[in-house]
């Protein structure tokens, strides 16, 4: 429980810093934010030896370090596509557990967090209603949903089913149906967008 407390405390400090800087700095244009974030994504690719594909593999099988760049701007690697049971709009309740990693330029450090531990409840939403969950948690800076839950996580269920496990890079500039694909934290600053590398994402339906 101590580790969980320290992670949340650190996240709270970081997002407070971002909001403070945002209020004191000039706004960057969307294209400037996107260009800077692409450089951070390139850093992730280089450090982890990832290969970015332009098209989804025809047989649905990904090489160990292969990620396909989706039209939304999200990068997807499917480890296990699940049991074939697909989520139903406004019907299926989805639970997500994940391990995340991201680099933050303000503190010049890579931050990691795992939500597979019982110290945290899984992220929960009704399929098709993830945006409502994002907005419900938008003003709570001590809430993991603010940092790591996004419409981008929901959007991947158009490719995989129940029990699926994937890896993702979700940029702050990603967009799904005219809604931000990234979390509130990823798009909160007017000085940077923050890409999040999801080392492991597990989907469970009930």
Coordinates of C-alpha atoms in Angstrom, one line a residue:
X1 CA 0.0 0.0 0.0
X2 CA 2.9 2.4 0.7
X3 CA 4.1 2.0 -2.9
X4 CA 0.6 2.8 -4.2
X5 CA 0.5 5.9 -2.0
X6 CA 3.9 7.1 -3.3
X7 CA 2.9 6.6 -6.9
X8 CA -0.3 8.6 -6.5
X9 CA 1.6 11.3 -4.6
X10 CA 4.2 11.6 -7.4
X11 CA 1.5 11.7 -10.0
X12 CA -0.3 14.5 -8.1
X13 CA 2.8 16.6 -7.9
X14 CA 3.6 16.1 -11.6
X15 CA 0.1 17.1 -12.8
X16 CA 0.1 20.1 -10.4
X17 CA 3.3 21.2 -11.9
X18 CA 1.9 20.9 -15.4
X19 CA -1.2 22.9 -14.6
X20 CA 1.0 25.6 -13.0
X21 CA 3.4 25.8 -16.0
X22 CA 0.4 25.8 -18.4
X23 CA -0.9 28.9 -16.7
X24 CA 2.4 30.7 -16.9
X25 CA 3.5 29.9 -20.4
X26 CA 2.3 30.8 -23.9
X27 CA 0.2 28.3 -25.7
X28 CA 1.7 26.1 -28.4
X29 CA -0.2 25.4 -31.5
X30 CA -1.7 21.9 -32.0
X31 CA 0.9 21.3 -34.8
X32 CA 3.8 22.3 -32.4
X33 CA 2.4 20.0 -29.6
X34 CA 2.0 17.2 -32.1
X35 CA 5.5 17.6 -33.5
X36 CA 7.1 17.6 -30.1
X37 CA 5.2 14.6 -29.0
X38 CA 6.2 12.7 -32.1
X39 CA 9.8 13.2 -31.1
X40 CA 9.1 11.6 -27.7
X41 CA 7.4 8.7 -29.5
X42 CA 10.5 8.3 -31.6
X43 CA 12.5 8.1 -28.4
X44 CA 10.3 5.3 -27.2
X45 CA 10.7 3.5 -30.5
X46 CA 14.4 3.8 -30.4
X47 CA 15.0 2.9 -26.8
X48 CA 12.7 -0.2 -27.0
X49 CA 13.7 -1.3 -30.5
X50 CA 10.2 -1.1 -31.8
X51 CA 9.2 -1.4 -35.5
X52 CA 6.2 0.7 -36.6
X53 CA 4.0 -0.8 -39.3
X54 CA 1.7 1.2 -41.6
X55 CA -0.7 -1.7 -42.1
X56 CA -2.3 -4.3 -39.8
X57 CA -0.7 -7.7 -40.4
X58 CA -2.8 -9.7 -42.8
X59 CA -2.7 -12.8 -40.6
X60 CA -3.3 -10.8 -37.4
X61 CA 0.0 -12.0 -36.0
X62 CA 2.5 -9.4 -34.8
X63 CA 6.3 -9.8 -34.6
X64 CA 7.7 -9.4 -31.1
X65 CA 8.4 -5.6 -31.4
X66 CA 5.9 -4.7 -34.2
X67 CA 3.3 -2.0 -33.7
X68 CA 0.8 -0.9 -36.3
X69 CA 0.1 2.8 -36.5
X70 CA -3.7 3.1 -36.5
X71 CA -5.7 5.9 -38.2
X72 CA -6.4 7.4 -34.8
X73 CA -2.7 7.9 -34.2
X74 CA -2.5 5.1 -31.6
X75 CA 0.2 2.4 -32.0
X76 CA -1.0 -1.2 -31.3
X77 CA 0.7 -4.5 -30.7
X78 CA -1.6 -7.5 -30.1
X79 CA -0.2 -10.1 -27.8
X80 CA -3.4 -12.1 -27.6
X81 CA -6.6 -11.2 -29.4
X82 CA -8.9 -12.9 -26.9
X83 CA -11.5 -15.6 -27.1
X84 CA -13.5 -14.2 -30.0
X85 CA -16.3 -12.7 -27.9
X86 CA -16.5 -9.0 -28.8
X87 CA -17.8 -6.2 -26.6
X88 CA -21.3 -4.9 -27.3
X89 CA -22.0 -1.2 -27.4
X90 CA -23.7 0.1 -24.2
X91 CA -24.0 -3.4 -22.9
X92 CA -20.6 -5.0 -22.1
X93 CA -18.9 -3.9 -18.9
X94 CA -15.1 -3.9 -19.4
X95 CA -12.3 -4.1 -16.8
X96 CA -8.8 -3.0 -17.6
X97 CA -5.6 -3.7 -15.8
X98 CA -2.4 -2.2 -17.2
X99 CA 1.3 -1.4 -16.7
X100 CA 2.4 2.0 -18.0
X101 CA 5.5 4.0 -18.6
X102 CA 6.0 7.5 -19.8
X103 CA 8.7 10.2 -19.9
X104 CA 8.0 13.6 -18.5
X105 CA 10.2 16.5 -19.6
X106 CA 9.4 18.7 -16.6
X107 CA 11.1 16.3 -14.2
X108 CA 13.4 14.7 -16.8
X109 CA 12.5 11.2 -15.7
X110 CA 10.7 8.0 -16.9
X111 CA 7.8 7.1 -14.6
X112 CA 6.4 3.6 -14.3
X113 CA 3.2 2.4 -12.7
X114 CA 1.4 -1.0 -12.5
X115 CA -2.3 -1.5 -11.9
X116 CA -2.1 -5.3 -11.8
X117 CA -1.6 -5.1 -8.1
X118 CA -4.6 -5.6 -5.8
X119 CA -3.7 -2.2 -4.3
X120 CA -5.7 -0.8 -7.2
X121 CA -9.1 -1.6 -8.6
X122 CA -9.1 -2.2 -12.4
X123 CA -10.3 0.6 -14.6
X124 CA -14.0 0.0 -15.4
X125 CA -16.4 1.3 -18.0
X126 CA -19.3 0.3 -20.2
X127 CA -18.3 -0.2 -23.8
X128 CA -19.3 2.9 -25.8
X129 CA -19.3 5.1 -22.7
X130 CA -15.6 5.6 -22.0
X131 CA -15.8 9.3 -22.7
X132 CA -18.3 9.7 -19.9
X133 CA -15.9 8.0 -17.5
X134 CA -13.1 10.2 -18.6
X135 CA -15.1 13.4 -18.0
X136 CA -16.4 12.1 -14.7
X137 CA -12.8 11.8 -13.4
X138 CA -11.4 14.9 -15.1
X139 CA -11.2 17.2 -12.1
X140 CA -9.6 14.7 -9.6
X141 CA -5.8 15.0 -9.7
X142 CA -5.3 12.2 -7.2
X143 CA -7.3 9.7 -9.4
X144 CA -5.4 7.1 -11.7
X145 CA -8.3 7.5 -14.2
X146 CA -7.2 11.1 -14.7
X147 CA -3.7 10.0 -15.7
X148 CA -4.1 6.6 -17.5
X149 CA -7.7 6.0 -18.5
X150 CA -8.7 7.2 -22.0
X151 CA -11.0 6.7 -24.9
X152 CA -8.0 5.3 -26.7
X153 CA -8.0 2.3 -24.4
X154 CA -11.7 1.6 -25.3
X155 CA -11.1 2.1 -29.1
X156 CA -8.8 -1.0 -29.2
X157 CA -11.8 -3.2 -28.6
X158 CA -12.8 -2.8 -32.3
X159 CA -9.7 -5.1 -32.9
X160 CA -9.7 -7.6 -30.0
X161 CA -12.2 -9.4 -27.7
X162 CA -12.7 -10.7 -24.2
X163 CA -9.5 -11.7 -22.5
X164 CA -7.3 -9.9 -25.0
X165 CA -3.8 -8.6 -24.1
X166 CA -2.1 -5.8 -26.0
X167 CA 0.6 -3.2 -25.9
X168 CA -0.1 0.4 -26.9
X169 CA 1.4 3.8 -27.4
X170 CA -1.3 6.3 -27.0
X171 CA -0.3 9.9 -27.9
X172 CA -2.0 12.9 -26.5
X173 CA -2.8 14.0 -30.0
X174 CA -4.6 10.8 -30.9
X175 CA -8.3 11.3 -31.8
X176 CA -11.3 9.0 -31.9
X177 CA -14.5 10.3 -33.5
X178 CA -13.5 13.9 -32.8
X179 CA -12.7 13.2 -29.1
X180 CA -9.2 13.1 -27.6
X181 CA -7.8 9.6 -27.6
X182 CA -5.4 10.4 -24.7
X183 CA -6.2 10.8 -21.0
X184 CA -6.9 14.1 -19.3
X185 CA -3.3 14.1 -18.0
X186 CA -1.9 13.6 -21.5
X187 CA -3.6 16.7 -22.9
X188 CA -3.8 19.0 -19.8
X189 CA -0.7 21.1 -20.6
X190 CA -0.5 23.8 -23.2
X191 CA 3.3 23.1 -23.3
X192 CA 3.4 19.4 -24.2
X193 CA 1.4 16.4 -25.0
X194 CA 2.6 13.2 -23.2
X195 CA 2.6 9.8 -25.0
X196 CA 2.0 6.9 -22.7
X197 CA 3.5 3.5 -23.4
X198 CA 1.2 0.8 -22.1
X199 CA 3.6 -2.2 -21.6
X200 CA 0.6 -4.5 -20.8
X201 CA -3.1 -4.0 -21.2
X202 CA -5.5 -6.8 -20.2
X203 CA -9.2 -6.6 -21.1
X204 CA -11.8 -8.6 -19.0
X205 CA -15.6 -8.5 -19.7
X206 CA -18.5 -9.1 -17.4

